[in-house]
Coordinates of C-alpha atoms and ligand atoms in Angstrom, one line a residue:
M1 CA -0.1 -0.1 -0.1
S2 CA 1.4 3.4 -1.0
R3 CA 1.8 6.3 1.5
K4 CA -0.9 8.0 -0.1
E5 CA -3.3 5.1 0.0
K6 CA -2.6 4.9 3.5
L7 CA -3.5 8.6 4.2
Y8 CA -6.7 8.2 2.2
M9 CA -7.7 5.2 4.4
M10 CA -7.0 7.1 7.5
Q11 CA -8.9 10.0 6.5
S12 CA -11.9 7.8 5.6
A13 CA -11.7 6.4 9.3
Y14 CA -12.0 10.0 10.6
N15 CA -14.8 10.7 8.2
V16 CA -16.9 7.5 9.4
L17 CA -16.0 8.5 13.0
S18 CA -17.9 11.7 12.6
T19 CA -20.7 10.9 10.0
V20 CA -21.6 7.4 11.3
F21 CA -20.7 7.7 14.9
G22 CA -21.0 11.4 15.4
Y23 CA -17.8 11.8 17.4
G24 CA -15.3 14.4 17.1
E25 CA -12.0 12.6 18.0
F26 CA -10.6 9.2 18.7
R27 CA -9.7 8.3 22.2
P28 CA -6.1 7.1 22.0
P29 CA -5.0 4.3 21.2
Q30 CA -8.1 4.1 19.0
D31 CA -6.5 5.9 16.1
Q32 CA -3.3 3.9 16.2
V33 CA -5.2 0.4 16.5
I34 CA -7.4 1.5 13.4
E35 CA -4.3 2.7 11.5
S36 CA -2.6 -0.7 12.0
V37 CA -5.7 -2.7 11.0
L38 CA -6.2 -0.5 7.9
N39 CA -2.5 -1.4 7.1
G40 CA -3.3 -5.1 7.3
D41 CA -1.4 -5.7 10.5
D42 CA -2.8 -8.3 13.0
V43 CA -3.5 -6.3 16.5
F44 CA -4.1 -7.2 20.0
V45 CA -5.9 -4.6 21.9
L46 CA -6.2 -4.6 25.6
M47 CA -8.4 -1.9 27.0
P48 CA -10.6 -1.4 30.0
T49 CA -14.3 -1.9 29.9
G50 CA -15.7 1.4 28.3
G51 CA -12.4 2.2 26.8
G52 CA -14.1 2.0 23.4
K53 CA -13.0 -1.3 21.9
S54 CA -15.8 -1.7 19.5
L55 CA -14.9 1.3 17.2
C56 CA -11.4 -0.4 16.8
Y57 CA -12.9 -2.9 14.6
Q58 CA -16.2 -1.3 13.5
I59 CA -14.4 1.6 11.8
P60 CA -11.9 -0.6 9.9
A61 CA -14.7 -2.8 8.8
L62 CA -16.5 0.2 7.3
V63 CA -13.3 1.4 5.7
R64 CA -11.9 -1.6 4.3
P65 CA -13.6 -3.3 1.3
G66 CA -15.7 -6.3 2.2
V67 CA -17.4 -7.3 5.3
G68 CA -16.0 -7.7 8.9
I69 CA -16.4 -10.7 10.7
V70 CA -16.8 -10.4 14.6
I71 CA -16.6 -13.3 16.8
S72 CA -18.4 -13.0 19.9
P73 CA -19.2 -15.4 22.9
L74 CA -22.1 -13.4 24.1
I75 CA -24.9 -14.6 21.9
A76 CA -27.7 -12.8 24.0
L77 CA -26.0 -9.6 23.1
M78 CA -25.7 -9.9 19.5
Q79 CA -28.8 -8.6 18.6
D80 CA -28.4 -5.6 20.7
Q81 CA -25.0 -4.8 19.1
V82 CA -26.7 -5.1 15.7
S83 CA -29.5 -2.9 16.6
A84 CA -27.1 -0.2 18.0
L85 CA -25.2 -0.4 14.6
T86 CA -28.3 -0.2 12.5
Q87 CA -29.3 2.8 14.4
A88 CA -26.1 4.6 13.2
G89 CA -26.8 3.3 9.8
V90 CA -24.3 0.4 9.6
R91 CA -25.3 -2.6 7.6
A92 CA -24.9 -5.2 10.3
A93 CA -26.4 -8.6 11.2
C94 CA -25.6 -11.6 13.3
M95 CA -25.6 -15.4 13.0
N96 CA -26.0 -18.0 15.9
S97 CA -27.9 -21.0 16.9
A98 CA -30.6 -18.9 18.5
M99 CA -31.4 -17.0 15.3
G100 CA -32.6 -20.1 13.1
S101 CA -31.2 -21.6 9.9
D102 CA -33.4 -19.3 7.8
H103 CA -32.0 -16.2 9.2
N104 CA -28.4 -17.4 8.9
Y105 CA -28.9 -18.5 5.4
Q106 CA -30.2 -15.0 4.5
V107 CA -27.1 -13.3 6.2
E108 CA -24.7 -15.6 4.4
Q109 CA -26.4 -14.4 1.1
Q110 CA -26.3 -10.7 2.0
A111 CA -22.8 -11.0 2.7
L112 CA -21.9 -12.7 -0.4
R113 CA -23.6 -10.0 -2.4
G114 CA -21.7 -7.3 -0.4
E115 CA -24.6 -6.1 1.5
L116 CA -23.2 -6.0 4.8
D117 CA -20.2 -4.3 6.6
V118 CA -20.2 -6.1 9.9
V119 CA -21.5 -9.7 10.8
Y120 CA -21.3 -11.0 14.3
I121 CA -21.0 -14.8 14.7
A122 CA -20.8 -17.2 17.6
P123 CA -17.5 -19.0 17.9
E124 CA -18.9 -22.6 17.5
R125 CA -19.7 -21.8 13.8
L126 CA -16.2 -21.9 12.9
A127 CA -16.1 -25.5 13.5
L128 CA -18.2 -26.0 10.5
Q129 CA -17.0 -26.6 7.1
R130 CA -19.9 -24.9 5.8
T131 CA -19.0 -21.6 7.6
L132 CA -15.4 -21.7 6.3
D133 CA -16.4 -22.4 2.7
W134 CA -18.8 -19.4 2.9
L135 CA -16.1 -17.2 4.6
G136 CA -14.0 -18.4 1.5
Q137 CA -16.3 -16.9 -0.9
C138 CA -17.0 -13.6 0.9
T139 CA -14.6 -10.5 0.7
L140 CA -13.5 -10.2 4.1
S141 CA -12.4 -6.7 5.6
L142 CA -11.3 -8.3 8.9
F143 CA -11.6 -11.0 11.7
A144 CA -12.4 -9.4 15.2
I145 CA -12.1 -11.7 18.2
D146 CA -14.0 -10.1 20.9
E147 CA -13.5 -11.2 24.6
A148 CA -10.5 -12.7 23.4
H149 CA -9.6 -13.9 26.9
C150 CA -12.1 -16.5 26.4
V151 CA -9.4 -18.7 24.7
S152 CA -7.4 -18.8 28.0
Q153 CA -7.8 -21.7 30.4
W154 CA -6.2 -19.6 33.1
G155 CA -8.9 -17.1 32.9
H156 CA -12.2 -17.5 34.4
D157 CA -14.3 -17.3 31.0
F158 CA -12.7 -20.2 29.2
R159 CA -14.8 -21.4 26.1
S160 CA -13.4 -24.5 24.3
D161 CA -15.1 -23.1 21.2
Y162 CA -12.4 -20.4 21.2
L163 CA -9.6 -22.9 20.8
Q164 CA -10.7 -23.4 17.2
L165 CA -10.1 -19.8 16.2
S166 CA -6.6 -20.7 15.3
V167 CA -8.4 -21.8 11.9
L168 CA -8.7 -18.3 11.0
Q169 CA -4.9 -17.6 10.6
Q170 CA -4.4 -20.9 8.9
T171 CA -7.2 -20.4 6.3
F172 CA -7.3 -16.7 5.8
P173 CA -3.8 -15.6 6.5
Q174 CA -4.2 -12.4 4.3
V175 CA -7.2 -11.3 6.4
P176 CA -6.2 -9.0 9.3
R177 CA -7.2 -10.0 12.6
I178 CA -7.9 -8.0 15.6
A179 CA -8.3 -9.5 19.1
L180 CA -9.7 -7.6 22.0
T181 CA -10.1 -8.0 25.8
A182 CA -10.4 -6.0 29.0
T183 CA -8.5 -8.7 31.1
A184 CA -5.4 -7.0 32.4
D185 CA -3.8 -10.4 33.7
A186 CA -0.4 -10.7 32.2
K187 CA -0.4 -14.7 32.2
T188 CA -4.0 -14.6 30.3
R189 CA -2.3 -12.1 27.8
E190 CA 0.6 -14.6 27.1
E191 CA -2.1 -17.5 26.5
I192 CA -4.2 -15.3 24.2
I193 CA -1.1 -14.4 22.0
Q194 CA 0.1 -18.2 21.9
R195 CA -3.3 -19.8 21.3
L196 CA -4.4 -17.3 18.7
G197 CA -1.1 -17.1 17.0
L198 CA -0.5 -13.3 17.4
Q199 CA 3.0 -13.5 17.9
Q200 CA 3.5 -10.9 15.1
A201 CA 0.7 -8.7 16.3
K202 CA 0.9 -5.1 17.2
V203 CA 0.0 -4.8 20.8
F204 CA -1.9 -2.0 22.4
V205 CA -2.3 -1.6 26.1
S206 CA -4.0 1.4 27.5
G207 CA -4.2 1.8 31.5
F208 CA -6.7 0.0 33.1
D209 CA -7.9 2.7 35.4
R210 CA -11.6 3.8 35.2
P211 CA -11.0 7.5 36.6
N212 CA -14.9 8.2 36.2
I213 CA -15.8 5.6 38.9
Q214 CA -15.4 6.6 42.5
Y215 CA -14.6 3.9 44.6
R216 CA -16.0 3.6 48.2
I217 CA -16.2 1.0 51.0
T218 CA -17.9 1.9 54.0
Q219 CA -18.4 -0.1 57.4
K220 CA -21.8 -1.9 57.7
D221 CA -24.0 -0.4 60.2
N222 CA -27.6 -1.0 59.1
P223 CA -26.6 -1.9 55.5
K224 CA -30.1 -1.6 53.9
K225 CA -30.5 1.8 55.2
Q226 CA -27.1 2.8 54.2
L227 CA -27.9 1.6 50.9
L228 CA -31.1 3.5 50.5
S229 CA -29.5 6.7 51.9
F230 CA -26.9 6.3 49.3
L231 CA -29.4 5.8 46.5
E232 CA -31.7 8.7 47.6
A233 CA -28.8 11.2 48.1
E234 CA -26.7 10.4 45.1
H235 CA -28.4 8.3 42.5
S236 CA -32.3 9.0 42.7
G237 CA -33.6 7.8 39.3
H238 CA -30.5 6.1 38.1
A239 CA -29.8 2.7 36.7
G240 CA -27.5 0.7 38.9
V241 CA -26.9 -2.8 40.1
V242 CA -26.7 -4.1 43.7
Y243 CA -25.0 -7.2 44.4
C244 CA -25.7 -9.8 47.1
L245 CA -24.2 -13.1 47.7
S246 CA -27.3 -15.2 48.3
R247 CA -30.7 -15.6 46.4
K248 CA -32.6 -15.2 49.5
K249 CA -30.8 -11.8 50.2
V250 CA -31.5 -10.6 46.5
E251 CA -35.1 -11.3 46.8
A252 CA -35.4 -9.7 50.3
T253 CA -33.3 -6.7 49.3
A254 CA -35.4 -6.1 46.1
L255 CA -38.7 -6.2 48.0
W256 CA -37.5 -4.0 50.6
L257 CA -36.0 -1.3 48.1
S258 CA -39.4 -1.5 46.2
E259 CA -41.3 -0.8 49.4
Q260 CA -39.2 2.3 50.1
G261 CA -40.1 3.5 46.5
I262 CA -37.1 2.5 44.6
N263 CA -37.7 0.9 41.0
A264 CA -35.9 -2.4 42.0
L265 CA -36.0 -5.9 40.3
P266 CA -34.5 -9.2 41.5
Y267 CA -32.1 -11.4 39.3
H268 CA -30.7 -14.7 40.2
A269 CA -30.2 -18.1 38.6
G270 CA -33.1 -19.5 40.6
L271 CA -35.6 -17.4 39.1
D272 CA -37.8 -18.7 36.2
K273 CA -36.2 -17.9 33.0
S274 CA -38.8 -15.9 31.8
V275 CA -38.6 -13.8 34.9
R276 CA -35.0 -13.3 34.6
Q277 CA -35.5 -12.4 30.9
S278 CA -38.1 -9.8 31.5
N279 CA -36.2 -8.3 34.4
Q280 CA -33.2 -7.9 32.3
E281 CA -35.1 -6.6 29.3
R282 CA -36.7 -3.9 31.7
F283 CA -33.2 -3.0 32.8
L284 CA -32.0 -2.3 29.5
R285 CA -35.1 -0.6 28.2
E286 CA -36.5 1.3 31.0
E287 CA -34.8 4.3 32.7
G288 CA -33.6 4.1 36.3
I289 CA -34.1 0.5 37.2
V290 CA -32.1 -0.8 40.1
M291 CA -31.3 -4.5 39.5
V292 CA -30.7 -6.5 42.7
A293 CA -28.8 -9.6 41.8
T294 CA -26.2 -12.3 42.5
I295 CA -23.1 -12.5 40.3
A296 CA -25.0 -14.4 37.8
F297 CA -26.1 -11.1 36.5
G298 CA -23.6 -9.1 34.6
M299 CA -21.7 -11.0 32.2
G300 CA -22.1 -9.2 28.9
I301 CA -24.5 -6.4 30.3
D302 CA -23.7 -3.9 27.7
K303 CA -25.7 -1.1 29.2
P304 CA -23.5 2.1 28.9
D305 CA -25.3 4.3 31.7
V306 CA -25.1 2.1 34.8
R307 CA -24.4 4.8 37.2
F308 CA -23.6 2.8 40.2
V309 CA -22.7 -0.8 41.4
A310 CA -23.4 -1.5 44.9
H311 CA -22.1 -4.5 46.9
L312 CA -23.8 -5.6 50.1
D313 CA -21.7 -8.5 50.5
L314 CA -17.9 -8.7 50.0
P315 CA -16.6 -10.1 46.6
K316 CA -14.1 -12.9 46.8
S317 CA -11.3 -11.3 45.1
I318 CA -10.1 -8.0 43.9
E319 CA -10.5 -9.3 40.1
A320 CA -14.2 -10.1 40.8
Y321 CA -14.6 -6.7 42.7
Y322 CA -13.0 -4.8 39.6
Q323 CA -15.0 -6.7 37.1
E324 CA -18.4 -6.2 39.0
T325 CA -17.7 -2.6 39.7
G326 CA -16.5 -1.9 36.1
R327 CA -19.9 -2.5 34.9
A328 CA -20.7 1.1 36.1
G329 CA -20.2 4.2 33.9
R330 CA -19.0 2.4 30.6
D331 CA -20.2 5.6 29.0
G332 CA -17.3 7.6 30.8
D333 CA -19.8 9.9 32.9
P334 CA -19.3 9.8 36.6
A335 CA -20.3 6.5 38.5
T336 CA -19.9 5.2 41.9
A337 CA -18.7 1.9 43.2
W338 CA -20.1 1.7 46.6
M339 CA -19.7 -1.2 49.1
A340 CA -20.9 -1.7 52.7
Y341 CA -18.7 -4.3 54.5
G342 CA -18.3 -5.9 58.0
L343 CA -17.2 -8.2 60.3
E344 CA -20.0 -10.8 59.4
D345 CA -18.6 -10.7 55.6
V346 CA -15.2 -11.5 56.6
I347 CA -16.3 -14.3 58.9
K348 CA -18.9 -15.8 56.4
L349 CA -16.5 -16.0 53.5
K350 CA -13.6 -17.2 55.3
Q351 CA -15.9 -20.0 56.8
M352 CA -17.2 -20.8 53.3
M353 CA -13.9 -21.3 52.1
A354 CA -12.5 -23.1 54.9
G355 CA -15.5 -25.6 54.7
S356 CA -15.5 -26.2 50.8
D357 CA -14.2 -29.4 49.7
A358 CA -12.0 -28.0 47.1
D359 CA -8.3 -29.2 47.2
E360 CA -5.8 -27.6 49.5
S361 CA -3.8 -25.7 47.0
F362 CA -7.0 -24.3 45.3
K363 CA -8.3 -23.3 48.7
R364 CA -4.8 -21.6 49.5
I365 CA -5.1 -19.4 46.3
E366 CA -8.6 -18.5 47.1
Q367 CA -7.7 -17.5 50.7
Q368 CA -5.0 -15.5 49.2
K369 CA -7.4 -13.6 46.9
L370 CA -9.8 -13.0 49.7
N371 CA -6.8 -11.8 51.7
G372 CA -6.3 -9.3 49.0
M373 CA -9.8 -8.1 48.8
L374 CA -9.9 -7.7 52.8
G375 CA -6.8 -5.8 52.5
L376 CA -8.4 -3.3 49.8
A377 CA -11.5 -3.0 52.1
E378 CA -9.4 -2.1 55.2
L379 CA -7.0 0.3 53.4
T380 CA -6.4 3.7 54.8
T381 CA -4.7 4.9 51.7
C382 CA -6.0 5.7 48.0
R383 CA -8.1 2.7 46.8
R384 CA -7.2 3.3 43.0
Q385 CA -3.4 3.3 43.6
T386 CA -3.7 -0.1 45.4
L387 CA -6.1 -1.4 42.6
M388 CA -3.8 -0.3 39.9
G389 CA -0.9 -1.7 41.6
Y390 CA -2.8 -5.0 41.9
F391 CA -3.2 -5.2 38.1
G392 CA 0.6 -4.0 37.6
D393 CA -0.2 -0.6 36.7
T394 CA 1.2 2.3 38.7
L395 CA -0.7 5.6 39.6
S396 CA 1.9 7.9 40.9
Q397 CA -0.5 10.2 42.7
P398 CA -3.5 9.5 45.0
C399 CA -6.6 9.5 42.8
G400 CA -8.6 12.3 44.6
N401 CA -11.7 10.3 43.5
C402 CA -12.1 7.4 46.1
D403 CA -13.4 7.7 49.7
N404 CA -9.9 7.6 51.3
C405 CA -8.7 10.6 49.2
L406 CA -11.9 12.4 49.7
T407 CA -12.1 11.9 53.3
P408 CA -8.8 10.9 54.8
V409 CA -9.0 8.0 57.3
K410 CA -8.3 8.4 60.7
T411 CA -6.1 5.7 62.4
W412 CA -5.3 5.0 66.1
D413 CA -2.8 3.0 67.9
G414 CA -4.6 -0.3 68.5
T415 CA -1.6 -2.3 69.9
D416 CA -3.0 -2.4 73.3
A417 CA -6.4 -3.2 72.3
A418 CA -5.2 -5.8 70.0
R419 CA -3.2 -7.5 72.7
K420 CA -6.2 -7.6 74.9
A421 CA -8.4 -9.3 72.2
L422 CA -5.8 -11.7 71.3
S423 CA -5.4 -12.7 75.0
C424 CA -9.0 -12.9 75.5
V425 CA -9.3 -15.4 72.6
F426 CA -6.5 -17.4 74.2
R427 CA -7.8 -17.3 77.8
T428 CA -11.2 -18.6 76.5
D429 CA -9.6 -21.6 74.8
Q430 CA -10.0 -20.3 71.2
R431 CA -13.6 -21.8 71.2
F432 CA -15.6 -18.7 70.9
G433 CA -17.1 -16.2 68.3
V434 CA -16.9 -12.5 68.3
G435 CA -20.0 -11.7 70.3
H436 CA -19.1 -13.6 73.3
L437 CA -15.5 -12.4 73.1
V438 CA -16.6 -8.7 73.2
N439 CA -18.9 -9.5 76.3
V440 CA -15.9 -10.9 78.2
L441 CA -13.9 -8.1 77.5
R442 CA -16.7 -5.6 78.3
G443 CA -17.3 -7.5 81.6
K444 CA -20.9 -8.4 80.9
V445 CA -22.4 -11.1 83.0
T446 CA -24.5 -13.3 80.5
D447 CA -25.8 -16.9 80.9
K448 CA -23.1 -18.1 78.6
I449 CA -20.4 -16.3 80.6
T450 CA -21.6 -17.8 83.7
Q451 CA -21.9 -21.3 82.0
F452 CA -18.2 -21.3 81.0
N453 CA -17.1 -19.4 84.2
H454 CA -15.7 -16.8 81.9
H455 CA -16.3 -13.9 84.6
T456 CA -13.1 -15.8 86.3
V457 CA -10.7 -15.4 83.4
S458 CA -8.1 -12.6 83.4
T459 CA -9.5 -10.8 80.5
F460 CA -12.9 -10.3 81.9
G461 CA -13.9 -6.7 82.1
I462 CA -10.5 -5.4 80.8
G463 CA -12.0 -3.6 77.9
K464 CA -14.6 -1.5 79.1
D465 CA -12.8 1.6 77.9
L466 CA -14.1 0.5 74.2
S467 CA -17.8 0.2 73.1
D468 CA -19.1 -3.0 71.6
G469 CA -18.9 -1.4 68.2
Q470 CA -15.3 -0.6 68.5
W471 CA -14.2 -4.0 69.8
K472 CA -16.0 -5.5 66.7
S473 CA -14.1 -3.3 64.6
V474 CA -10.8 -4.4 66.4
F475 CA -11.7 -7.9 65.9
R476 CA -12.8 -7.4 62.1
Q477 CA -9.3 -5.7 61.4
L478 CA -7.6 -8.6 63.4
V479 CA -9.3 -11.2 61.1
A480 CA -8.9 -9.2 58.0
R481 CA -5.1 -8.9 58.7
G482 CA -4.8 -12.6 59.5
Y483 CA -4.0 -12.4 63.2
L484 CA -6.9 -14.5 63.8
N485 CA -8.4 -17.3 62.0
V486 CA -11.9 -18.4 61.6
N487 CA -13.4 -21.8 62.4
F488 CA -15.8 -22.7 59.6
D489 CA -18.3 -24.5 61.9
Y490 CA -19.4 -21.9 64.1
G491 CA -17.1 -18.9 63.4
Q492 CA -14.9 -19.3 66.4
L493 CA -11.9 -17.5 66.5
S494 CA -8.3 -18.7 67.0
L495 CA -4.9 -17.3 67.1
S496 CA -2.8 -17.5 64.0
E497 CA 1.1 -17.8 64.0
T498 CA 1.4 -14.1 63.3
S499 CA -0.5 -13.2 66.4
R500 CA 2.4 -13.9 68.7
S501 CA 4.4 -11.0 67.8
I502 CA 1.5 -8.6 69.1
L503 CA 0.9 -10.9 72.1
R504 CA 4.5 -10.4 73.1
G505 CA 4.5 -6.8 72.4
E506 CA 7.0 -7.1 69.6
E507 CA 4.8 -5.3 67.0
S508 CA 2.6 -2.4 67.0
L509 CA -0.6 -2.0 65.2
M510 CA -2.4 1.0 63.8
L511 CA -6.1 0.4 63.2
R512 CA -8.6 2.5 61.1
V513 CA -11.3 4.5 62.9
D514 CA -14.5 3.3 61.3
T515 CA -16.7 5.9 60.2
M516 CA -20.4 4.8 59.1
Q517 CA -21.3 7.0 56.2
T518 CA -25.3 6.7 56.4
K519 CA -25.4 10.1 54.8
S520 CA -23.2 10.4 52.1
S521 CA -20.4 12.8 52.6
M522 CA -18.8 12.2 49.1
G523 CA -18.9 14.7 46.2
G524 CA -21.5 16.7 47.8
G525 CA -25.0 17.4 48.1
S526 CA -28.4 15.6 47.2
K527 CA -28.9 17.3 43.9
K528 CA -30.9 15.2 41.8
S529 CA -29.4 13.9 38.5
K530 CA -26.1 14.7 40.1
S531 CA -23.8 12.4 38.2
V532 CA -24.6 14.0 34.9
D533 CA -24.1 17.4 36.6
I534 CA -27.3 18.9 35.3
N535 CA -27.8 22.7 36.1
E536 CA -30.8 23.4 38.4
N537 CA -32.5 25.4 35.5
D538 CA -32.1 22.7 33.1
I539 CA -33.6 20.0 34.8
P540 CA -37.0 20.2 33.1
L541 CA -35.5 20.4 29.7
W542 CA -33.1 17.3 30.6
E543 CA -36.2 15.4 31.6
A544 CA -38.0 16.3 28.4
L545 CA -35.1 15.2 26.3
R546 CA -35.1 11.9 28.1
A547 CA -38.8 11.6 27.8
C548 CA -38.4 12.1 24.0
R549 CA -35.7 9.7 24.0
T550 CA -37.8 7.0 25.7
S551 CA -40.7 7.4 23.5
L552 CA -38.8 7.0 20.3
A553 CA -37.0 4.0 21.9
S554 CA -40.2 2.2 23.0
E555 CA -41.7 2.8 19.4
Q556 CA -39.0 0.6 18.2
G557 CA -38.7 -1.7 21.1
I558 CA -35.0 -0.9 21.7
P559 CA -33.3 0.6 24.9
P560 CA -33.3 4.5 25.0
F561 CA -29.4 4.5 25.0
M562 CA -29.5 3.2 21.5
I563 CA -31.1 6.2 20.5
F564 CA -28.6 8.5 22.3
H565 CA -26.4 8.0 25.3
D566 CA -26.6 10.6 28.3
A567 CA -23.5 12.3 27.2
T568 CA -25.3 13.0 23.8
L569 CA -28.4 14.4 25.8
K570 CA -26.0 16.4 28.0
D571 CA -24.3 18.0 24.8
M572 CA -27.6 19.0 23.7
L573 CA -28.3 20.8 27.1
D574 CA -24.8 22.6 27.0
N575 CA -25.2 23.7 23.3
K576 CA -28.9 24.1 22.9
P577 CA -28.8 23.6 19.1
S578 CA -31.7 25.5 17.3
T579 CA -31.1 24.3 13.6
L580 CA -30.6 20.8 12.1
E581 CA -27.0 21.8 11.0
G582 CA -26.2 22.8 14.7
F583 CA -27.8 19.6 15.9
G584 CA -25.5 17.6 13.8
T585 CA -22.3 18.9 15.6
I586 CA -23.7 17.3 19.0
S587 CA -21.2 14.5 20.0
G588 CA -22.9 11.2 19.4
V589 CA -25.0 12.6 16.4
G590 CA -24.1 11.0 13.0
Q591 CA -25.7 11.5 9.8
K592 CA -28.3 8.6 10.2
K593 CA -29.5 9.7 13.7
L594 CA -29.6 13.4 12.6
D595 CA -32.1 12.5 9.6
K596 CA -34.1 10.3 12.0
Y597 CA -34.2 12.1 15.1
G598 CA -33.1 15.6 14.6
S599 CA -36.3 17.2 14.4
D600 CA -38.0 15.5 17.3
F601 CA -35.2 16.6 19.5
L602 CA -35.1 20.1 18.0
E603 CA -38.9 20.5 18.8
V604 CA -38.4 19.6 22.5
L605 CA -35.4 22.2 22.6
K606 CA -37.5 24.9 21.0
Q607 CA -40.2 24.5 23.8
Y608 CA -37.7 25.4 26.6
Ligands
ADP701 P1 -15.8 -1.3 25.5 O1 -16.2 -2.3 24.5 O2 -14.3 -1.1 25.4 O3 -16.1 -1.7 26.8 P2 -17.3 0.6 23.9 O4 -16.8 0.2 22.6 O5 -18.7 -0.1 24.4 O6 -16.3 0.1 24.9 O7 -17.3 2.1 24.2 C1 -17.6 2.7 25.3 C2 -18.4 3.9 25.4 O8 -17.5 5.0 24.7 C3 -19.5 3.7 24.3 O9 -20.7 4.5 24.7 C4 -19.0 4.5 23.0 O10 -20.1 5.1 22.0 C5 -18.1 5.6 23.5 N1 -17.0 5.9 22.7 C6 -16.1 5.0 22.3 N2 -15.2 5.7 21.5 C7 -15.6 7.0 21.4 C8 -14.9 8.2 20.9 N3 -13.9 8.3 20.1 N4 -15.5 9.3 21.3 C9 -16.6 9.4 22.1 N5 -17.0 8.4 22.6 C10 -16.7 7.1 22.3
ZN702 ZN1 -7.8 7.5 45.8

């Protein structure tokens, strides 16, 4: 390819970015990725969720001659992806087992006639000779391998169908391949490159930080109430996900939130498939639904405007936490990752792990991962710095957008308290749970204390200077830091190896002062629609624009965000265009959407 041709292709890419997608500029490294694919190189892209991976293959598929084949494991999402592209005027279709052979045949024919720019297919189709024959007859612009980490057995989403993707390179060596993933882990990366034969590929890694997500972890006091105040103060009317560990808790929480006037729905694997589907549909199609769910909900939830992810139970690892919270704010607007966490979580998870019948080495890895998560929860410094460090990225400055940065944590010298707590565990023979231990320390005479003669042990009543809550906090931090072990039968606490140095006075211990944020002290105010920062005066117009969007979406049976994202509505508010020409300059308005929706929105803008 000559320099001139290359230049021309890149100009077309900019042109497509603005006329089809309505965006003014690429987000680095989109432009470099696209340039490489246009040059015919293989490319491996690692970008966080919400980074903008889709454009990296959609634009070259539009610029290069022929049809771009996108391999994706998320069959349930394909139709949505096709609808979103169709809205922008891209000729797209999908093929998978759920679509029926008639439909799939039609798509094949359309592609052969050159009537499609992008076709999504499920990986298992590549095992069929028929598919390979068909591909052999098409003009192919590229292969995009989405969720490329599914090829890795080390990762957690392994799909055996992905193994046969090596056939692409063997059969179609001249067609550029672009593999994409949001998985940061170095071992997984290595495996992807090996298995997909991407040794020659250009690798683009962008940072894994999600600066628009505010990370907050608060101590549990009355978790349901804390959640409610959080929602009311900061996310009223917003879509979000509340994660709980058990199905029972999901249902109870969803019910309770509904009773408090929150638009909440439950989702877990035990619900009827039809209920699950309908709740998921509503989450996508209606505005401001709060989905209370187990982790069964999420894989492939491609909703860009999830404004918060709340955890009422502790995730099992930092990876899980990052993945789950990462579902917030894909559109780049401010979002919150909020978690309430307490001693009972630590005990429950440690018990579950100790009691599982997994083999010892697996248990040890699980324990290590949980300890990492506990470390993050108990952290007194910037959470984002620790998160990034965990994934091998460095953040040189504290982020300014996590709870510890926004409200610095106070610490206190807990050496003496820790020694009292640990020796109380020892004096009562390491056979009791926290409730009882706190009673002994506080010198309460309960039936249980009388029964076991614990009013006669030397630690009875030596802790009257701290409240019950403060002692619980001490115990939680001792467990979280591994000075105490939790027995899986009844949650009895016992001393660990490391506790000795504290008991002997060889080590001192700084503990965090717990603050319960029932009322949010973060980022200020109970202003409605805070996270998109709407000016007080603009709220009626904002609501009218949203209503216009909802009505256009429901006419077509698609989610509102497929018409325009919040960011696009926000741009309308800021610029208040009054002509079609002006409307066309709004970010996210391409030619097709300008023609289709411009006049409706201008009408609304005129009224205000
Ligand atoms: P990923 O697949 O990496 O999670 P997406 O491709 O879904 O991310 O993009 C995330 C969001 O960012 C989408 O709402 C998309 O429209 C938007 N986006 C992507 N690239 C740009 C860009 N260059 N300018 C503005 N918005 C963009
Ligand atoms: Zn921070």
